[in-house]
Coordinates of C-alpha atoms in Angstrom, one line a residue:
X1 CA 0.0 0.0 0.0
X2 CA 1.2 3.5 -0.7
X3 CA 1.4 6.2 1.4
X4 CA -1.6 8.4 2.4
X5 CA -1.4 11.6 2.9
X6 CA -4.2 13.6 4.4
X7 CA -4.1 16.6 6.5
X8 CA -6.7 16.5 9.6
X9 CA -8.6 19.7 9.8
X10 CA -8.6 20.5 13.8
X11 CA -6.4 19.9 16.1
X12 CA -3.3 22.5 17.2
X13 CA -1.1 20.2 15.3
X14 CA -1.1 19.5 11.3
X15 CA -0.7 15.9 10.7
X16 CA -0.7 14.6 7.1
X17 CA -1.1 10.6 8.1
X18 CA 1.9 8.8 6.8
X19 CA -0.1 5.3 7.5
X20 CA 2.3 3.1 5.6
X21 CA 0.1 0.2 6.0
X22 CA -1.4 1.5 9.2
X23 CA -4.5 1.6 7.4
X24 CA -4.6 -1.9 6.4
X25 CA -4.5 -3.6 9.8
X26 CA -5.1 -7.4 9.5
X27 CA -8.0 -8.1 11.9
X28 CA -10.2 -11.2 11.2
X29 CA -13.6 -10.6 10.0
X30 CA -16.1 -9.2 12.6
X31 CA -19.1 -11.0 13.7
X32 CA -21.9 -11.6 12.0
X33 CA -24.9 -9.8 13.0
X34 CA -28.4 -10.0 12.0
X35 CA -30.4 -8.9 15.3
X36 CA -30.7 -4.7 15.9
X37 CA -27.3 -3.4 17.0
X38 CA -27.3 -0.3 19.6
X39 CA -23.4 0.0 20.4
X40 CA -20.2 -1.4 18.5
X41 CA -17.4 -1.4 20.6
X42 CA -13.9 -2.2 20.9
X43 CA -11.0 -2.7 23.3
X44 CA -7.7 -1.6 20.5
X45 CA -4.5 -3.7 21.2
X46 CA -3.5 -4.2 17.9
X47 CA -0.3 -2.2 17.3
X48 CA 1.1 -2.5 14.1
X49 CA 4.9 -2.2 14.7
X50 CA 4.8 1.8 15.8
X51 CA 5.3 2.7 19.3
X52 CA 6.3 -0.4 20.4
X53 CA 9.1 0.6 22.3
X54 CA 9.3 2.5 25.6
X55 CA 10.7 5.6 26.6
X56 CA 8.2 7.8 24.3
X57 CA 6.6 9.1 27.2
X58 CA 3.3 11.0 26.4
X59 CA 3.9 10.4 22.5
X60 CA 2.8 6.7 22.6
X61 CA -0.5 5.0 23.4
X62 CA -0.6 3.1 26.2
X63 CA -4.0 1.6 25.7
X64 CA -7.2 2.9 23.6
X65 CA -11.1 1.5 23.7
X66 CA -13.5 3.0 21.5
X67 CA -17.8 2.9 21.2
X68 CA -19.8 4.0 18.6
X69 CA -23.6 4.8 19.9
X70 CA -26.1 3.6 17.3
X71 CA -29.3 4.5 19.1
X72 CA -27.8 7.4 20.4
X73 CA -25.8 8.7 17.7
X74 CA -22.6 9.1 19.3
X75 CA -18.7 8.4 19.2
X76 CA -16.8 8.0 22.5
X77 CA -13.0 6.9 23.4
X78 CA -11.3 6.9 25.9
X79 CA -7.1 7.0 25.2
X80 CA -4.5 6.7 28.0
X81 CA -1.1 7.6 26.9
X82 CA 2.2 6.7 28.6
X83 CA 2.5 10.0 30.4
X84 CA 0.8 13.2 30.7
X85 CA 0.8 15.7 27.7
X86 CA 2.7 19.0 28.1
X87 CA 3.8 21.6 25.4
X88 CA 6.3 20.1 24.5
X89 CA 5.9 16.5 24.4
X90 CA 2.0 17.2 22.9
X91 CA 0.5 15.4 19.8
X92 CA -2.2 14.7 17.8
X93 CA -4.8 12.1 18.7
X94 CA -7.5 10.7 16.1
X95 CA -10.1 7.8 16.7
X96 CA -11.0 6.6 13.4
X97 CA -13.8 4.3 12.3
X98 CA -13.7 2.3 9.0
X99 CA -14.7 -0.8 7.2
X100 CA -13.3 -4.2 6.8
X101 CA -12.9 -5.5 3.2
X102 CA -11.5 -8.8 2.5
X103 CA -10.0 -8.8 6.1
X104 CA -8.6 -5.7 6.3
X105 CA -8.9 -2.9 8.4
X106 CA -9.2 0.1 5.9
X107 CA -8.5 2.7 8.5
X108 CA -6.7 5.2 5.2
X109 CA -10.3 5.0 3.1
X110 CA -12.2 6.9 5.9
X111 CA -14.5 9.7 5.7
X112 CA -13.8 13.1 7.2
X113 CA -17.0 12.4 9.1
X114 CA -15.6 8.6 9.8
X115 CA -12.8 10.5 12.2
X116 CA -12.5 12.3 15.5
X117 CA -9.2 15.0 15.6
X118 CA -7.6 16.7 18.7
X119 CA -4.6 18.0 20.1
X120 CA -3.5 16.1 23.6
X121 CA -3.1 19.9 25.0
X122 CA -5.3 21.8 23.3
X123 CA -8.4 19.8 23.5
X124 CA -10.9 20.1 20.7
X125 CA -14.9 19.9 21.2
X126 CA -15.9 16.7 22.4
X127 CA -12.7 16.1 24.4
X128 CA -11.4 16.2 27.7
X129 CA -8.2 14.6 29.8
X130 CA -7.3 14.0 33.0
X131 CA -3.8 13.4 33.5
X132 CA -2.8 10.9 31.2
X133 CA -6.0 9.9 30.3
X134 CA -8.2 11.6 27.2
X135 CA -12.1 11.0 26.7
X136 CA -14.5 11.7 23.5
X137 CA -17.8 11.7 23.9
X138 CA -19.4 13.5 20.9
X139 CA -22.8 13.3 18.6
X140 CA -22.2 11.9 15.6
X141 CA -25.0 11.2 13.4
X142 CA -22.6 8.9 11.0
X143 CA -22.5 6.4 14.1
X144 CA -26.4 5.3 13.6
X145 CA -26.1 4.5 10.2
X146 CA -22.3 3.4 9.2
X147 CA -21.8 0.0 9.5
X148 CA -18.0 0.3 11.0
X149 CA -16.7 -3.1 11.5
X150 CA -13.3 -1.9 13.0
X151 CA -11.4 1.2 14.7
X152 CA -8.1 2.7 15.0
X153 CA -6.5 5.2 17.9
X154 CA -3.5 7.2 16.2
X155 CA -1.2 9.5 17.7
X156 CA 0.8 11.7 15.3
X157 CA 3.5 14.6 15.9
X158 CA 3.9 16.5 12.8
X159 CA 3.7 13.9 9.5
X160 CA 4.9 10.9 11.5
X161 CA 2.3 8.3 12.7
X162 CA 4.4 7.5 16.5
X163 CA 2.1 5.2 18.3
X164 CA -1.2 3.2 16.7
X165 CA -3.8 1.0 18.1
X166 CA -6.5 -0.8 16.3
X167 CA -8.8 -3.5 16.7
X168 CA -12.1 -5.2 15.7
X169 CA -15.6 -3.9 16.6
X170 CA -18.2 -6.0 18.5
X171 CA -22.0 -5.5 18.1
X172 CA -24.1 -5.4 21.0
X173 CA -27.3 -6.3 20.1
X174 CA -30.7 -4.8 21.7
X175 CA -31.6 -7.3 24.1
X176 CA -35.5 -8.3 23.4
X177 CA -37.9 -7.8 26.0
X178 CA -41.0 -9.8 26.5
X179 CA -44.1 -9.4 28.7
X180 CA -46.8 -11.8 29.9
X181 CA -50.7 -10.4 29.8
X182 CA -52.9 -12.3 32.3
X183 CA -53.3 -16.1 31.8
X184 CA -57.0 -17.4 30.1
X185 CA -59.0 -20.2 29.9
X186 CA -61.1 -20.7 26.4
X187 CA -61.9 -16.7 25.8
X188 CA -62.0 -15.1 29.7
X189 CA -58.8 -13.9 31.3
X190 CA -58.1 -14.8 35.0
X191 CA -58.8 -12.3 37.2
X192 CA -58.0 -13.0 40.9
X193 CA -57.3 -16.4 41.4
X194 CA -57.1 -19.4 39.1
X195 CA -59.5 -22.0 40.0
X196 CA -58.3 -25.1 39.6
X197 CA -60.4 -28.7 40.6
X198 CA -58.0 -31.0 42.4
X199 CA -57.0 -34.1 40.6
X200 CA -58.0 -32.7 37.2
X201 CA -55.9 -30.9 34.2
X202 CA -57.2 -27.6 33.3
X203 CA -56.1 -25.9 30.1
X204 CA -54.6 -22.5 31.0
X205 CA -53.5 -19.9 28.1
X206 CA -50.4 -18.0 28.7
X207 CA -50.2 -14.9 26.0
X208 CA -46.6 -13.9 25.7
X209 CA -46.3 -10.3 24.1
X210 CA -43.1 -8.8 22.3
X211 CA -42.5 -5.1 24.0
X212 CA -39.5 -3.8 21.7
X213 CA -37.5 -4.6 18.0
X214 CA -35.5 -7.5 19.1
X215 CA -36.7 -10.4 18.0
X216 CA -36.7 -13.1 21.2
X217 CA -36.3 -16.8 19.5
X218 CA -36.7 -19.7 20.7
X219 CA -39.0 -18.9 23.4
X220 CA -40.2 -20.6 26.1
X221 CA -42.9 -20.9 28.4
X222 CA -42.6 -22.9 31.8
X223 CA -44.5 -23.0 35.1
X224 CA -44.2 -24.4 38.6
X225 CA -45.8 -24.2 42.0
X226 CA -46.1 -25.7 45.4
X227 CA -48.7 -28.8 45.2
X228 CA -49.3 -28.2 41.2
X229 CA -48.1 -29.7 38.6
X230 CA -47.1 -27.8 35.3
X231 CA -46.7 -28.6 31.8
X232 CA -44.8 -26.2 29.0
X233 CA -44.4 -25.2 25.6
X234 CA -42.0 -23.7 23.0
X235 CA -43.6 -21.1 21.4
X236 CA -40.5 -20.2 18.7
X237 CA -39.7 -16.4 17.9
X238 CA -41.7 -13.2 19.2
X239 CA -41.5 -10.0 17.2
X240 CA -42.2 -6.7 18.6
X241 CA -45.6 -6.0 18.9
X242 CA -46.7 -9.7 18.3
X243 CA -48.5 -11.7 20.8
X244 CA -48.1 -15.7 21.1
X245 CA -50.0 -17.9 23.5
X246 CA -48.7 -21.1 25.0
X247 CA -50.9 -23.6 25.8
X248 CA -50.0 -25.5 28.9
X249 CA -51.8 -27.4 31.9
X250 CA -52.0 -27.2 35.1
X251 CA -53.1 -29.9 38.2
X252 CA -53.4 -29.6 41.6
X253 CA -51.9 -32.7 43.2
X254 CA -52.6 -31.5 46.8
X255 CA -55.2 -29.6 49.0
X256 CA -52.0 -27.2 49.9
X257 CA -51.2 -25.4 46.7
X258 CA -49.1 -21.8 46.1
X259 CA -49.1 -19.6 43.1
X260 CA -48.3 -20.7 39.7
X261 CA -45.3 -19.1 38.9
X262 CA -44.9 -18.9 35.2
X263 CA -41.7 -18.2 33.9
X264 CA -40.6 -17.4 30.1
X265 CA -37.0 -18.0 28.9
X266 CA -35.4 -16.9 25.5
X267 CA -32.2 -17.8 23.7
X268 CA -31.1 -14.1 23.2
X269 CA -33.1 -12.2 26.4
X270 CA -34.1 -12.5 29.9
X271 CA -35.9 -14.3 32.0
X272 CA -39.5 -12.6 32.5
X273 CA -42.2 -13.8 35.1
X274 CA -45.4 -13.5 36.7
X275 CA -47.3 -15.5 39.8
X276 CA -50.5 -16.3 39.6
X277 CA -52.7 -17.3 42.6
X278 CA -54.3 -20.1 43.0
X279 CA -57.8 -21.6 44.4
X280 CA -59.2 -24.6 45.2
X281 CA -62.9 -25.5 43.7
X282 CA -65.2 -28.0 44.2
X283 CA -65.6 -29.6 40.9
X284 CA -68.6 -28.2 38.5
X285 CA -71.5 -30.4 37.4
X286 CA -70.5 -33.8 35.8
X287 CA -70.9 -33.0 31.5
X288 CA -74.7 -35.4 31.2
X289 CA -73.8 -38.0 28.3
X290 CA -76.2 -37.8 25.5
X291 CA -76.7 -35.9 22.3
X292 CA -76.2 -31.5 22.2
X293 CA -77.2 -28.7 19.4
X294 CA -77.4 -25.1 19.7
X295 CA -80.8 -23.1 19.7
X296 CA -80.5 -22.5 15.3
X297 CA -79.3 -26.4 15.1
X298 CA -75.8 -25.0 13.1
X299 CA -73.9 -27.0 15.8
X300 CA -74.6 -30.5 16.9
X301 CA -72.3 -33.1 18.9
X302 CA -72.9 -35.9 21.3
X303 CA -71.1 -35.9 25.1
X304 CA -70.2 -39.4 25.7
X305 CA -70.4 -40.9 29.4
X306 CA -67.9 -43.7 30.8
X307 CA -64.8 -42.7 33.0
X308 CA -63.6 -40.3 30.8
X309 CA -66.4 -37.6 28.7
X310 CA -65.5 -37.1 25.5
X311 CA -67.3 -34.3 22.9
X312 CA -67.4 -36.9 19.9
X313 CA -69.3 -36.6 16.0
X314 CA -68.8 -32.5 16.2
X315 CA -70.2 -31.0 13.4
X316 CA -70.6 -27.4 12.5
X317 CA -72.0 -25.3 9.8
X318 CA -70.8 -22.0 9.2
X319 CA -70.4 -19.5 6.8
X320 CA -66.7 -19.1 5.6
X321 CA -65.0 -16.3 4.3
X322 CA -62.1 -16.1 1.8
X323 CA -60.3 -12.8 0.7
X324 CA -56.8 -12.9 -0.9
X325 CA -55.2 -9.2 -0.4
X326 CA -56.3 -6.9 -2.9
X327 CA -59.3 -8.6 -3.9
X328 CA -63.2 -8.9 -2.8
X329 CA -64.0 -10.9 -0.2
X330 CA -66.0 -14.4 -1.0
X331 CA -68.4 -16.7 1.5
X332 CA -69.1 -19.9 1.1
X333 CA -71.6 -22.0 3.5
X334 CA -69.7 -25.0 4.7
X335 CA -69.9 -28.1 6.9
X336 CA -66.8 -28.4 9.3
X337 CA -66.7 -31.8 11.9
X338 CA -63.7 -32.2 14.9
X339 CA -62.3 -35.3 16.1
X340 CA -63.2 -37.0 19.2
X341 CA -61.9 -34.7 22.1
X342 CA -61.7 -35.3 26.1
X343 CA -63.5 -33.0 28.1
X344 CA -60.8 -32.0 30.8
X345 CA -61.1 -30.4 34.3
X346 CA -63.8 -28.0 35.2
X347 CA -65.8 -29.4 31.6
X348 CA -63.6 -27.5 29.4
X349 CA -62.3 -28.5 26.1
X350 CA -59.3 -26.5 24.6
X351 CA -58.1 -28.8 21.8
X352 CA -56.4 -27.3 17.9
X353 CA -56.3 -29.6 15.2
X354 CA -53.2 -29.0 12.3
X355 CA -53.6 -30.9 9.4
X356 CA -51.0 -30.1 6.4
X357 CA -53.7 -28.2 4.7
X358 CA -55.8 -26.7 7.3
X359 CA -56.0 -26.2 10.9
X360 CA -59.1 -26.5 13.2
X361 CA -60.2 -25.4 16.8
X362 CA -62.4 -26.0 19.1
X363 CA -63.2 -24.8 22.5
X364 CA -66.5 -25.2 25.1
X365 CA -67.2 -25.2 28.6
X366 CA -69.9 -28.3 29.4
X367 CA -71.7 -28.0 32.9
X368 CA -74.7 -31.0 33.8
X369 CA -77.0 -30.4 30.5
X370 CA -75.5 -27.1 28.9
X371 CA -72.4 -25.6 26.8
X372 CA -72.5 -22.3 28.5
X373 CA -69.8 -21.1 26.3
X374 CA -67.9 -22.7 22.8
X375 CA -66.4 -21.6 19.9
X376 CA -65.3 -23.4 17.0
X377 CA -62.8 -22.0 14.1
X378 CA -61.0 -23.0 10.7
X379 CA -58.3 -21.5 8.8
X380 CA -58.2 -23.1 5.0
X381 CA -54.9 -24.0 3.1
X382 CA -51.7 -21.3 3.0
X383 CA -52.3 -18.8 0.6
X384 CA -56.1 -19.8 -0.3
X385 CA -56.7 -16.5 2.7
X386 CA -60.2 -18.9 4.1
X387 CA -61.4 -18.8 7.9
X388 CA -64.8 -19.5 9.4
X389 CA -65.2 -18.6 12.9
X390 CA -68.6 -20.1 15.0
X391 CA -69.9 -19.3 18.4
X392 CA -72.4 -21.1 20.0
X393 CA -74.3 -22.4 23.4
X394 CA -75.6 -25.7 23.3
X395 CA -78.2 -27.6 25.5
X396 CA -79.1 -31.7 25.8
X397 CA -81.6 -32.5 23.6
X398 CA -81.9 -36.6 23.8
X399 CA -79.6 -39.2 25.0

């Protein structure tokens, strides 16, 4: 590489930097980043065969780290030098920001605006020094959109590069944060205390919300408590602003039982938590075997008896709707059935269906001879834009 030469505008001393492959520091290439980045930073130790030696007092760099703000849109060092400055053993210090291409450090391609300029003595704007010891902290609207991979420190007297540090930049990532709205069963949130029939599974939703731009991946949703026990789920990536609910169940095992603490880990974030007290019930009325339909007859399904209840022979008609984007919306009047489904703890079902080309749901709370609340839904093939959604009560009718 040939020589560089290009005065620096402030600062009390001219320096034309005579890089001589200063510029082109091997450093390895930086780290691969896909998530938002807030901050690069970098601890410089890579000296390049200038100021190696001792004896140079406050004309050589004893140690140099460097951030660039992205949120914040600001540049700061902070440069220690073997001694402290005076008038005559002052210098020029620049923090420099730059690219790596095909490995190399390309400190002698920056910007005007890529570099920070100041006399050790005569401080510039942005700078200040105690003792040894020189600080930048300066807005720099270049540091929220430059993608810098790596940094230099250089101290100069006159046209001679005397001391250099460099070194790779590491992005921090924003951390994602997550947050957990209050638990459900089927459509109604708990308020108070969950009630929970001993012995029995219940089927508790847990809605985990994304609160900022960082994407949270693989995320999941545990729980735990004194007398219950807890299963979990993995619920993938959260985005900001997007809501996920895990669908996990809960038993009481003892009459002594504590909170349900719920707790939601993520490969790339915190831990986030919430309790949820808990109440002992007496069981609702026993689900009455024999066959159910709603007041206009559009839903129709038989409760079995035995051990066990079971919703079995579900069948639905409802109106579906299909609207690809851009285009009119279509309805079509269609028959939708469920499979055979256990009736769990307090007579609720909570059960989805995923087939490879569709997905159904279905959701009811049975008590003695009534549904006192259900839903049913369907979303059609990927891309085909279909969904039907049903609401219904439903009563015994014969046996």
């Amino acid at each position: 590489m040939g020589r560089v030469h290009r005065p620096l505008a402030s600062g009390a001393v001219a320096l034309a930097l005579v890089l001589s492959g200063l510029g082109a520091v091997a450093l390895g290439p930086p780290a691969a980043a896909d998530d938002v980045v807030v901050e690069r930073t970098a601890d410089l130790t890579v000296r390049d065969g200038v100021g190696t030696g001792t004896g140079m007092g406050a004309q050589r760099l004893s140690s140099a780290s460097v951030r660039a703000d992205v949120s914040g849109a600001r540049v700061q060092a902070t440069v220690v030098l073997d001694a402290e400055p005076t008038a005559a053993t002052g210098a020029t210090v620049v923090v420099a920001f730059g690219p790596l291409v095909d490995g190399i450090c390309q400190l002698d391609d920056f910007l005007d605006a890529d570099q920070y300029e100041s006399s050790t003595t005569d401080l510039a704007a942005g700078w200040t020094r105690t003792g040894r010891t020189l600080t930048l902290d300066l807005a720099a609207e270049e540091a929220g959109y430059q993608p810098w991979d790596c940094a230099g420190a250089i101290l100069g007297v006159g046209g001679e590069v005397v001391s250099f540090l460099g070194g790779n930049l590491t992005a921090v990532h924003l951390e994602p944060q997550l947050g957990i709205d209050r638990p459900r069963i089927l459509d109604k949130q708990v308020r108070g205390k969950l009630r929970l029939v001993r012995g029995q599974w219940h089927v508790v939703r847990v809605p985990v919300r994304g609160l900022n731009a960082a994407e949270a991946r693989r995320v999941v949703v545990r729980g735990s408590g004194r007398g219950l026990a807890v299963t979990g789920q993995s619920l993938g990536t959260i985005d900001q602003d997007y809501v996920r609910e895990a669908v996990i169940r809960v038993r009481a095992k003892s009459r002594k039982v504590g909170p349900l603490r719920l707790r939601v880990t993520s490969e790339n974030g915190d831990t986030v938590r919430r309790k949820v007290p808990v109440r002992l019930v007496r069981a609702p009325a026993r689900p009455v075997p024999g066959r159910y339909r709603s007041a206009d007859g559009s839903v129709a399904f038989t409760i079995t008896g035995g051990r066990t209840a079971r919703v079995a022979r579900f069948r639905v008609e409802t109106r579906t709707r299909c609207q690809p984007p851009l285009d009119y919306a279509t309805y079509t009047d269609n028959i939708y059935g469920f499979p055979k489904t256990r009736i769990g703890g307090g007579g609720v079902v909570d059960a989805r269906q995923v087939k490879p080309l569709f997905s159904v749901s279905l959701q009811l709370k049975a008590v003695g001879r009534r549904v006192t609340q259900g839903s049913f839904g369907y979303v059609g093939p990927k891309g085909s834009y279909c969904s039907a959604d049903e609401r219904f009560r439903a009563r015994r009718v014969r046996r």
